[in-house]
Coordinates of C-alpha atoms and ligand atoms in Angstrom, one line a residue:
M1 CA 276.4 -32.0 175.0
Y2 CA 278.8 -32.5 172.3
L3 CA 283.0 -32.4 171.4
I4 CA 283.8 -28.0 171.1
S5 CA 286.8 -26.5 170.4
S6 CA 288.7 -25.7 172.6
H7 CA 288.8 -21.6 171.7
E8 CA 285.9 -20.8 174.1
M9 CA 287.6 -23.1 176.9
L10 CA 290.7 -21.5 177.8
K11 CA 289.6 -18.3 177.0
D12 CA 287.7 -18.1 180.4
A13 CA 290.6 -20.0 182.0
Q14 CA 292.0 -16.9 180.7
R15 CA 289.8 -14.6 181.5
R16 CA 288.9 -16.1 185.1
G17 CA 292.9 -17.3 186.1
Y18 CA 292.7 -20.7 186.4
A19 CA 294.5 -23.1 183.6
V20 CA 292.3 -26.4 181.5
P21 CA 293.9 -29.0 182.1
A22 CA 294.3 -31.6 178.9
F23 CA 295.1 -35.2 179.4
N24 CA 296.5 -37.6 176.8
I25 CA 294.0 -40.7 176.4
H26 CA 294.3 -43.2 174.3
N27 CA 291.1 -46.0 175.0
L28 CA 287.7 -46.3 175.7
E29 CA 288.7 -46.4 179.9
T30 CA 291.3 -43.6 179.8
V31 CA 288.3 -41.5 178.6
Q32 CA 286.6 -42.4 180.8
V33 CA 288.2 -42.0 183.4
V34 CA 288.9 -37.7 182.6
A35 CA 285.1 -37.5 181.7
R36 CA 283.9 -39.3 185.0
T37 CA 286.3 -36.6 186.9
A38 CA 285.6 -33.9 184.8
A39 CA 281.6 -34.1 185.4
R40 CA 282.1 -35.1 189.8
M41 CA 284.9 -32.3 190.4
G42 CA 282.9 -29.9 187.7
S43 CA 286.1 -29.3 185.4
P44 CA 286.2 -28.0 182.0
V45 CA 289.0 -30.6 180.3
I46 CA 290.8 -31.6 177.3
L47 CA 291.3 -34.7 175.8
A48 CA 294.8 -35.1 174.1
G49 CA 296.0 -37.8 171.6
T50 CA 298.6 -37.6 170.1
P51 CA 298.9 -39.4 166.4
G52 CA 300.3 -42.3 167.9
T53 CA 297.2 -43.0 170.1
C54 CA 294.9 -42.2 166.8
R55 CA 296.6 -44.8 165.0
H56 CA 295.9 -47.5 167.7
A57 CA 292.6 -45.9 168.9
G58 CA 291.1 -45.2 165.6
V59 CA 290.2 -41.7 165.3
E60 CA 286.1 -42.6 164.7
Y61 CA 286.5 -45.0 167.4
L62 CA 288.0 -41.6 169.5
V63 CA 285.1 -39.7 168.3
S64 CA 282.3 -41.8 168.9
I65 CA 283.4 -43.0 172.5
C66 CA 284.4 -39.2 173.6
Q67 CA 281.0 -37.6 172.5
A68 CA 279.2 -40.7 173.9
A69 CA 281.3 -39.4 177.0
A70 CA 280.1 -35.9 176.6
Q71 CA 276.6 -37.0 176.3
Q72 CA 276.7 -39.4 179.6
Y73 CA 278.0 -36.6 181.7
R74 CA 276.3 -33.7 180.1
I75 CA 279.8 -32.0 179.8
P76 CA 281.1 -30.3 176.9
L77 CA 284.7 -32.1 175.5
V78 CA 287.3 -30.9 174.0
L79 CA 289.1 -33.8 171.7
H80 CA 292.0 -32.2 170.6
L81 CA 295.0 -33.1 168.4
D82 CA 298.4 -33.7 170.5
H83 CA 301.7 -33.1 168.4
H84 CA 300.5 -33.5 164.7
E85 CA 302.7 -32.8 162.1
D86 CA 301.3 -33.5 159.6
E87 CA 298.6 -30.8 157.9
Q88 CA 296.4 -33.5 154.9
D89 CA 296.1 -35.6 158.7
I90 CA 294.7 -32.6 160.4
R91 CA 292.2 -31.9 157.7
R92 CA 291.2 -35.5 158.0
K93 CA 290.7 -35.7 161.6
V94 CA 288.8 -32.0 161.8
E95 CA 286.6 -33.6 159.1
A96 CA 286.0 -36.7 160.5
G97 CA 284.5 -34.6 164.1
I98 CA 287.5 -33.1 165.8
H99 CA 287.6 -29.3 166.6
S100 CA 290.7 -28.6 167.8
A101 CA 294.0 -29.4 166.8
M102 CA 298.1 -28.7 167.6
I103 CA 300.1 -28.6 164.7
D104 CA 303.6 -29.0 165.9
A105 CA 305.9 -27.2 163.2
S106 CA 308.6 -26.2 165.5
H107 CA 311.3 -28.1 164.7
C108 CA 311.1 -26.1 161.6
P109 CA 312.9 -22.8 160.5
F110 CA 310.9 -20.5 161.1
E111 CA 308.9 -18.7 158.5
E112 CA 308.2 -22.7 157.3
N113 CA 306.8 -22.8 160.8
I114 CA 304.9 -19.6 160.1
A115 CA 303.6 -20.7 156.8
K116 CA 303.0 -24.5 157.7
V117 CA 300.8 -22.8 160.9
R118 CA 299.4 -20.2 159.0
S119 CA 297.8 -22.8 156.2
V120 CA 296.2 -25.4 159.4
V121 CA 294.7 -22.3 160.4
T122 CA 292.9 -21.5 157.3
F123 CA 291.8 -24.6 157.3
C124 CA 290.9 -25.2 161.6
H125 CA 289.0 -21.7 161.3
R126 CA 286.9 -22.7 158.2
M127 CA 286.2 -25.6 159.8
G128 CA 285.2 -24.1 163.2
A129 CA 287.6 -25.4 164.8
S130 CA 291.0 -23.8 167.2
V131 CA 294.7 -24.4 166.2
E132 CA 297.4 -24.6 169.2
A133 CA 301.2 -24.5 167.6
E134 CA 304.9 -24.1 169.5
L135 CA 307.4 -22.2 168.8
G136 CA 311.3 -22.7 170.5
Q137 CA 311.0 -26.6 171.3
L138 CA 310.3 -29.1 173.8
G139 CA 312.9 -31.8 174.9
G140 CA 311.8 -35.2 175.7
Q141 CA 310.0 -38.1 174.4
E142 CA 306.3 -37.6 174.1
D143 CA 305.1 -41.1 171.8
D144 CA 307.2 -40.9 167.8
L145 CA 308.3 -37.4 169.6
V146 CA 311.4 -38.2 170.1
V147 CA 314.0 -34.2 170.9
D148 CA 317.2 -34.3 173.0
A149 CA 318.6 -31.8 174.8
G150 CA 320.6 -30.4 172.4
H151 CA 317.8 -29.8 169.4
A152 CA 315.5 -27.8 172.5
H153 CA 315.4 -24.5 172.9
L154 CA 312.9 -22.2 174.3
T155 CA 310.8 -19.8 172.7
D156 CA 312.1 -16.0 172.2
P157 CA 309.3 -14.1 173.1
L158 CA 309.6 -11.0 170.3
K159 CA 309.2 -14.0 167.6
A160 CA 306.7 -15.4 169.8
A161 CA 304.8 -11.4 168.8
E162 CA 305.3 -11.9 165.5
F163 CA 304.8 -15.9 165.6
V164 CA 301.5 -15.3 166.9
L165 CA 300.7 -12.5 165.0
R166 CA 301.2 -13.6 161.5
T167 CA 299.4 -17.2 162.0
G168 CA 296.2 -16.2 163.3
I169 CA 296.8 -19.3 165.8
D170 CA 294.0 -19.5 169.3
S171 CA 296.8 -20.9 172.1
L172 CA 300.7 -21.0 171.9
A173 CA 303.3 -24.1 172.9
V174 CA 305.6 -22.4 175.0
A175 CA 309.7 -23.9 176.0
I176 CA 310.3 -22.2 179.2
G177 CA 312.4 -25.0 180.6
T178 CA 309.6 -27.9 180.8
A179 CA 309.9 -31.4 178.7
H180 CA 308.3 -34.2 177.8
G181 CA 308.7 -38.1 179.8
L182 CA 310.4 -38.8 182.8
Y183 CA 313.1 -35.3 184.3
K184 CA 316.2 -36.8 185.7
E185 CA 316.6 -33.7 187.7
E186 CA 313.9 -31.0 188.8
P187 CA 313.2 -28.7 185.9
H188 CA 314.3 -25.0 186.2
L189 CA 311.6 -23.5 184.7
D190 CA 312.0 -19.8 183.1
F191 CA 309.7 -17.4 184.8
A192 CA 311.1 -14.2 183.7
R193 CA 310.7 -15.9 179.7
L194 CA 307.1 -16.6 180.3
A195 CA 306.7 -13.0 181.5
A196 CA 307.8 -12.1 178.8
I197 CA 306.0 -13.6 176.5
R198 CA 303.4 -12.5 177.8
Q199 CA 304.5 -9.6 177.6
Q200 CA 304.2 -9.6 174.1
V201 CA 301.4 -12.1 173.6
D202 CA 297.5 -11.9 174.3
I203 CA 296.0 -15.0 173.2
P204 CA 296.6 -18.6 175.8
L205 CA 299.5 -19.9 176.6
V206 CA 299.9 -23.7 176.9
L207 CA 302.7 -25.4 178.8
H208 CA 304.1 -28.6 177.7
G209 CA 305.9 -31.7 180.1
A210 CA 303.8 -31.0 183.4
S211 CA 304.8 -34.3 184.9
G212 CA 307.2 -34.7 187.5
V213 CA 306.2 -30.2 187.9
P214 CA 306.3 -29.5 191.1
E215 CA 302.4 -28.2 191.8
V216 CA 303.8 -24.6 193.1
D217 CA 305.8 -23.9 189.7
V218 CA 302.8 -24.9 188.0
R219 CA 300.5 -22.4 189.7
R220 CA 303.7 -19.2 188.8
C221 CA 302.9 -20.2 185.0
I222 CA 299.3 -20.1 185.2
G223 CA 299.5 -16.8 187.2
L224 CA 301.7 -16.1 184.1
G225 CA 299.4 -16.1 181.8
I226 CA 300.0 -20.1 181.2
C227 CA 295.4 -20.6 180.2
K228 CA 296.9 -25.3 179.2
V229 CA 298.2 -27.6 181.0
N230 CA 299.1 -31.2 179.6
V231 CA 299.6 -34.1 181.6
A232 CA 300.6 -37.6 179.9
T233 CA 303.1 -39.2 181.2
E234 CA 302.0 -39.5 185.1
L235 CA 298.3 -40.7 183.6
K236 CA 300.4 -43.6 182.0
I237 CA 302.5 -44.3 185.1
A238 CA 300.0 -44.6 187.4
F239 CA 297.3 -46.6 184.8
A240 CA 300.5 -48.9 184.2
D241 CA 301.3 -49.2 188.2
A242 CA 297.9 -50.5 189.5
M243 CA 297.6 -53.1 186.5
K244 CA 300.8 -54.6 187.4
A245 CA 300.7 -54.7 191.3
F246 CA 297.3 -56.1 190.5
L247 CA 297.9 -59.0 188.3
G248 CA 300.8 -59.8 190.7
S249 CA 298.5 -60.2 193.9
H250 CA 296.3 -61.9 191.1
P251 CA 297.8 -63.9 188.7
D252 CA 294.9 -66.2 188.3
A253 CA 293.3 -62.3 186.9
S254 CA 292.1 -62.5 183.7
D255 CA 289.3 -60.2 182.9
P256 CA 289.8 -56.7 181.7
R257 CA 287.0 -55.5 183.9
Q258 CA 289.1 -56.6 187.2
Y259 CA 292.2 -55.8 186.5
L260 CA 291.4 -52.0 184.7
V261 CA 289.1 -50.9 187.8
P262 CA 292.7 -50.4 190.0
A263 CA 294.0 -49.3 186.7
M264 CA 291.3 -46.7 186.4
A265 CA 291.1 -45.6 189.8
A266 CA 295.0 -45.1 190.0
M267 CA 294.3 -42.6 187.1
E268 CA 291.6 -40.8 188.7
E269 CA 293.3 -39.8 191.3
V270 CA 296.1 -37.9 189.2
V271 CA 293.2 -36.5 187.2
A272 CA 292.3 -35.1 190.4
A273 CA 295.0 -33.8 191.6
K274 CA 296.1 -32.2 188.2
I275 CA 292.8 -30.4 187.7
C276 CA 292.7 -28.9 191.9
M277 CA 296.7 -28.3 190.8
C278 CA 294.8 -26.0 187.7
M279 CA 292.1 -24.6 189.7
S280 CA 289.6 -25.9 186.9
D281 CA 287.2 -27.4 189.8
G282 CA 283.7 -25.8 190.0
K283 CA 284.3 -23.9 186.3
L284 CA 282.3 -25.8 184.1
Ligands
13P1 P1 304.8 -35.5 179.9 O1 304.3 -36.4 178.9 O2 306.0 -34.7 180.5 O3 303.3 -34.7 181.3 O4 303.5 -34.1 178.6 C1 303.0 -34.5 178.3 C2 302.5 -33.9 177.0 O5 303.2 -32.1 177.3 C3 301.6 -33.3 175.9 O6 301.6 -33.0 174.7

Protein backbone atom coordinates (compact mmCIF):
# COMPACT_ATOMS: atom_id res chain seq x y z
CA MET A 1 0.00 0.00 0.00
CA TYR A 2 1.08 3.55 -0.58
CA LEU A 3 0.42 7.27 -0.10
CA ILE A 4 -2.50 8.49 -2.19
CA SER A 5 -4.21 11.80 -2.92
CA SER A 6 -7.31 12.67 -0.92
CA HIS A 7 -9.51 13.09 -4.03
CA GLU A 8 -11.02 9.60 -4.17
CA MET A 9 -11.13 9.21 -0.38
CA LEU A 10 -13.23 12.36 0.01
CA LYS A 11 -15.44 11.52 -2.96
CA ASP A 12 -16.22 8.15 -1.39
CA ALA A 13 -17.08 9.90 1.89
CA GLN A 14 -19.37 12.26 -0.01
CA ARG A 15 -21.10 9.38 -1.83
CA ARG A 16 -21.60 7.31 1.32
CA GLY A 17 -22.41 10.06 3.83
CA TYR A 18 -19.51 9.95 6.28
CA ALA A 19 -16.40 12.09 6.82
CA VAL A 20 -12.71 11.21 6.67
CA PRO A 21 -10.97 12.34 9.86
CA ALA A 22 -7.73 14.26 9.28
CA PHE A 23 -5.39 13.94 12.25
CA ASN A 24 -2.42 16.25 12.71
CA ILE A 25 0.75 14.23 13.24
CA HIS A 26 4.17 15.38 14.43
CA ASN A 27 6.57 12.46 14.59
CA LEU A 28 7.01 8.70 14.28
CA GLU A 29 4.83 7.84 17.27
CA THR A 30 1.87 10.00 16.28
CA VAL A 31 1.91 8.53 12.74
CA GLN A 32 2.02 5.02 14.24
CA VAL A 33 -0.98 5.73 16.49
CA VAL A 34 -3.16 7.05 13.65
CA ALA A 35 -2.17 4.28 11.21
CA ARG A 36 -2.65 1.40 13.62
CA THR A 37 -6.01 2.73 14.84
CA ALA A 38 -7.19 3.25 11.25
CA ALA A 39 -6.16 -0.30 10.36
CA ARG A 40 -7.82 -1.77 13.46
CA MET A 41 -11.09 0.07 12.75
CA GLY A 42 -10.99 -0.20 8.97
CA SER A 43 -11.16 3.58 8.61
CA PRO A 44 -9.80 5.81 5.87
CA VAL A 45 -7.71 8.56 7.50
CA ILE A 46 -5.65 11.56 6.51
CA LEU A 47 -2.33 12.34 8.21
CA ALA A 48 -1.95 16.12 8.26
CA GLY A 49 1.29 18.05 8.65
CA THR A 50 1.54 21.82 9.09
CA PRO A 51 4.57 23.77 7.85
CA GLY A 52 5.82 23.66 11.46
CA THR A 53 5.56 19.87 11.56
CA CYS A 54 7.40 19.58 8.25
CA ARG A 55 10.18 21.78 9.64
CA HIS A 56 10.32 19.75 12.85
CA ALA A 57 10.32 16.26 11.34
CA GLY A 58 11.67 16.87 7.82
CA VAL A 59 9.51 16.16 4.76
CA GLU A 60 11.60 13.21 3.56
CA TYR A 61 11.32 11.59 6.99
CA LEU A 62 7.56 12.19 7.09
CA VAL A 63 7.02 10.70 3.63
CA SER A 64 9.14 7.65 4.50
CA ILE A 65 7.46 7.07 7.86
CA CYS A 66 3.95 7.41 6.42
CA GLN A 67 4.81 5.16 3.48
CA ALA A 68 6.17 2.54 5.90
CA ALA A 69 2.98 2.78 7.97
CA ALA A 70 0.80 2.26 4.87
CA GLN A 71 2.86 -0.79 3.99
CA GLN A 72 2.93 -2.23 7.50
CA TYR A 73 -0.84 -1.93 8.00
CA ARG A 74 -1.73 -2.59 4.33
CA ILE A 75 -3.96 0.46 4.10
CA PRO A 76 -3.94 3.44 1.74
CA LEU A 77 -2.94 6.60 3.62
CA VAL A 78 -3.06 10.26 2.67
CA LEU A 79 -0.23 12.49 3.85
CA HIS A 80 -1.66 16.01 3.54
CA LEU A 81 -0.07 19.44 3.76
CA ASP A 82 -2.18 21.41 6.24
CA HIS A 83 -2.37 25.24 6.06
CA HIS A 84 0.51 25.76 3.65
CA GLU A 85 0.76 29.28 2.28
CA ASP A 86 3.77 29.24 -0.01
CA GLU A 87 3.48 27.80 -3.53
CA GLN A 88 7.19 26.99 -3.89
CA ASP A 89 7.11 25.18 -0.56
CA ILE A 90 4.09 23.14 -1.69
CA ARG A 91 5.76 22.30 -5.02
CA ARG A 92 8.89 21.03 -3.28
CA LYS A 93 6.87 18.85 -0.91
CA VAL A 94 4.66 17.43 -3.67
CA GLU A 95 7.82 16.59 -5.60
CA ALA A 96 9.07 14.84 -2.44
CA GLY A 97 6.10 12.44 -2.57
CA ILE A 98 3.11 14.17 -0.93
CA HIS A 99 -0.11 13.95 -2.96
CA SER A 100 -2.51 16.18 -1.06
CA ALA A 101 -2.14 19.85 -0.18
CA MET A 102 -4.04 22.73 1.35
CA ILE A 103 -3.09 26.13 -0.04
CA ASP A 104 -4.33 28.59 2.55
CA ALA A 105 -4.66 32.04 1.05
CA SER A 106 -7.81 32.77 3.07
CA HIS A 107 -6.18 35.91 4.53
CA CYS A 108 -5.83 37.39 1.01
CA PRO A 109 -8.49 39.43 -0.84
CA PHE A 110 -10.87 37.28 -2.94
CA GLU A 111 -9.17 37.76 -6.34
CA GLU A 112 -5.70 37.17 -4.88
CA ASN A 113 -6.94 34.06 -3.06
CA ILE A 114 -8.30 32.72 -6.38
CA ALA A 115 -5.07 33.50 -8.28
CA LYS A 116 -2.85 31.80 -5.69
CA VAL A 117 -5.07 28.74 -5.41
CA ARG A 118 -5.49 28.41 -9.19
CA SER A 119 -1.74 28.35 -9.67
CA VAL A 120 -1.27 25.63 -7.03
CA VAL A 121 -4.13 23.60 -8.54
CA THR A 122 -2.52 23.72 -12.00
CA PHE A 123 0.75 22.36 -10.62
CA CYS A 124 -0.74 19.81 -8.22
CA HIS A 125 -3.20 18.31 -10.69
CA ARG A 126 -0.37 17.83 -13.18
CA MET A 127 1.43 15.91 -10.42
CA GLY A 128 -1.65 13.85 -9.47
CA ALA A 129 -2.07 15.67 -6.15
CA SER A 130 -5.38 17.00 -4.79
CA VAL A 131 -5.90 20.53 -3.48
CA GLU A 132 -7.94 22.00 -0.63
CA ALA A 133 -8.40 25.74 -0.16
CA GLU A 134 -10.25 27.94 2.33
CA LEU A 135 -12.75 30.73 1.78
CA GLY A 136 -13.72 32.81 4.78
CA GLN A 137 -11.29 32.58 7.68
CA LEU A 138 -11.27 30.62 10.94
CA GLY A 139 -10.17 32.28 14.15
CA GLY A 140 -7.81 30.74 16.70
CA GLN A 141 -4.30 29.31 16.55
CA GLU A 142 -2.85 26.45 14.51
CA ASP A 143 0.94 26.37 14.94
CA ASP A 144 2.33 29.59 13.44
CA LEU A 145 -1.07 30.57 12.05
CA VAL A 146 -2.83 32.96 14.42
CA VAL A 147 -6.10 34.69 13.48
CA ASP A 148 -7.73 36.94 16.07
CA ALA A 149 -11.51 37.02 16.39
CA GLY A 150 -11.66 40.42 14.67
CA HIS A 151 -10.20 39.00 11.45
CA ALA A 152 -12.15 35.74 11.40
CA HIS A 153 -15.09 35.78 8.97
CA LEU A 154 -17.58 33.23 7.71
CA THR A 155 -17.79 31.77 4.20
CA ASP A 156 -20.13 33.53 1.77
CA PRO A 157 -22.10 30.77 -0.08
CA LEU A 158 -22.34 32.64 -3.40
CA LYS A 159 -18.66 33.52 -3.37
CA ALA A 160 -17.92 29.88 -2.53
CA ALA A 161 -19.57 28.78 -5.78
CA GLU A 162 -17.48 31.24 -7.82
CA PHE A 163 -14.33 30.30 -5.89
CA VAL A 164 -14.75 26.59 -6.60
CA LEU A 165 -15.55 27.16 -10.26
CA ARG A 166 -12.61 29.48 -10.91
CA THR A 167 -9.97 27.59 -8.91
CA GLY A 168 -10.76 23.97 -9.80
CA ILE A 169 -10.05 22.80 -6.21
CA ASP A 170 -10.92 19.29 -5.03
CA SER A 171 -12.28 20.29 -1.60
CA LEU A 172 -13.31 23.50 0.14
CA ALA A 173 -12.58 24.41 3.77
CA VAL A 174 -15.49 26.45 5.13
CA ALA A 175 -15.68 28.92 7.99
CA ILE A 176 -19.01 28.35 9.77
CA GLY A 177 -18.13 29.20 13.37
CA THR A 178 -15.42 26.73 14.35
CA ALA A 179 -11.95 27.91 15.43
CA HIS A 180 -8.51 26.35 15.76
CA GLY A 181 -7.40 25.41 19.29
CA LEU A 182 -9.42 25.32 22.50
CA TYR A 183 -12.80 27.05 22.77
CA LYS A 184 -13.40 29.44 25.65
CA GLU A 185 -17.12 28.77 25.33
CA GLU A 186 -19.14 26.25 23.34
CA PRO A 187 -18.96 27.05 19.61
CA HIS A 188 -22.15 28.06 17.80
CA LEU A 189 -22.05 26.70 14.29
CA ASP A 190 -23.96 28.33 11.44
CA PHE A 191 -25.71 25.24 10.03
CA ALA A 192 -27.94 27.31 7.75
CA ARG A 193 -24.84 28.79 6.13
CA LEU A 194 -23.36 25.32 5.67
CA ALA A 195 -26.59 24.15 4.00
CA ALA A 196 -26.50 27.21 1.72
CA ILE A 197 -22.86 26.50 0.77
CA ARG A 198 -23.78 22.89 0.02
CA GLN A 199 -26.54 24.07 -2.30
CA GLN A 200 -24.05 26.15 -4.27
CA VAL A 201 -21.04 23.81 -4.22
CA ASP A 202 -20.91 20.11 -5.00
CA ILE A 203 -17.29 19.25 -4.08
CA PRO A 204 -16.43 17.77 -0.63
CA LEU A 205 -16.48 20.35 2.20
CA VAL A 206 -13.94 20.44 5.03
CA LEU A 207 -14.45 21.33 8.70
CA HIS A 208 -11.38 22.75 10.43
CA GLY A 209 -11.09 23.28 14.18
CA ALA A 210 -13.04 20.19 15.26
CA SER A 211 -11.37 19.81 18.68
CA GLY A 212 -13.95 20.59 21.33
CA VAL A 213 -16.91 20.63 18.93
CA PRO A 214 -19.69 18.40 20.31
CA GLU A 215 -20.20 15.13 18.42
CA VAL A 216 -23.83 15.98 17.70
CA ASP A 217 -22.74 19.17 15.90
CA VAL A 218 -20.06 17.41 13.86
CA ARG A 219 -22.58 14.73 12.83
CA ARG A 220 -25.02 17.43 11.76
CA CYS A 221 -22.26 19.03 9.68
CA ILE A 222 -21.55 15.67 8.03
CA GLY A 223 -25.24 15.42 7.17
CA LEU A 224 -24.91 18.84 5.52
CA GLY A 225 -21.94 17.96 3.31
CA ILE A 226 -18.79 17.96 5.45
CA CYS A 227 -16.55 15.12 4.16
CA LYS A 228 -13.30 15.85 6.05
CA VAL A 229 -12.98 16.73 9.75
CA ASN A 230 -9.68 18.17 11.03
CA VAL A 231 -8.52 17.36 14.57
CA ALA A 232 -5.26 18.50 16.18
CA THR A 233 -5.54 20.09 19.63
CA GLU A 234 -7.37 17.25 21.39
CA LEU A 235 -4.72 14.78 20.22
CA LYS A 236 -1.85 16.91 21.48
CA ILE A 237 -3.48 17.41 24.86
CA ALA A 238 -4.20 13.69 25.35
CA PHE A 239 -0.63 12.78 24.36
CA ALA A 240 1.02 15.42 26.55
CA ASP A 241 -1.21 14.90 29.59
CA ALA A 242 -0.57 11.14 29.65
CA MET A 243 3.17 11.67 29.32
CA LYS A 244 3.18 14.28 32.10
CA ALA A 245 1.19 11.96 34.37
CA PHE A 246 3.56 9.05 33.70
CA LEU A 247 6.68 11.13 34.31
CA GLY A 248 5.08 12.61 37.42
CA SER A 249 4.53 9.18 38.91
CA HIS A 250 7.84 7.76 37.60
CA PRO A 251 10.32 10.60 38.25
CA ASP A 252 13.30 8.37 37.41
CA ALA A 253 11.93 7.27 34.03
CA SER A 254 14.20 8.19 31.12
CA ASP A 255 13.41 5.59 28.45
CA PRO A 256 11.18 6.95 25.66
CA ARG A 257 10.00 3.39 24.98
CA GLN A 258 8.37 3.57 28.40
CA TYR A 259 7.09 7.12 28.75
CA LEU A 260 5.77 7.29 25.17
CA VAL A 261 3.60 4.19 25.60
CA PRO A 262 0.90 5.79 27.81
CA ALA A 263 1.02 8.92 25.66
CA MET A 264 0.33 6.86 22.53
CA ALA A 265 -2.44 4.91 24.25
CA ALA A 266 -4.16 8.14 25.33
CA MET A 267 -3.90 9.58 21.82
CA GLU A 268 -5.25 6.32 20.37
CA GLU A 269 -8.41 6.67 22.47
CA VAL A 270 -9.07 10.10 21.00
CA VAL A 271 -8.34 8.93 17.44
CA ALA A 272 -10.76 6.00 17.86
CA ALA A 273 -13.49 8.28 19.25
CA LYS A 274 -13.10 10.73 16.36
CA ILE A 275 -13.26 7.88 13.82
CA CYS A 276 -16.59 6.83 15.38
CA MET A 277 -17.77 10.46 15.37
CA CYS A 278 -17.00 10.69 11.64
CA MET A 279 -18.69 7.31 10.98
CA SER A 280 -15.65 6.31 8.91
CA ASP A 281 -15.05 2.99 10.69
CA GLY A 282 -15.49 0.00 8.37
CA LYS A 283 -15.44 2.26 5.28
CA LEU A 284 -11.97 1.23 3.99
P1 LIG B 1 -8.09 21.85 16.14
O1 LIG B 1 -6.68 22.00 16.65
O2 LIG B 1 -9.00 22.86 16.70
O3 LIG B 1 -8.57 20.46 16.29
O4 LIG B 1 -8.04 22.17 14.57
C1 LIG B 1 -7.31 21.34 13.72
C2 LIG B 1 -7.33 21.83 12.33
O5 LIG B 1 -8.28 22.42 11.87
C3 LIG B 1 -6.14 21.58 11.51
O6 LIG B 1 -6.16 22.23 10.29
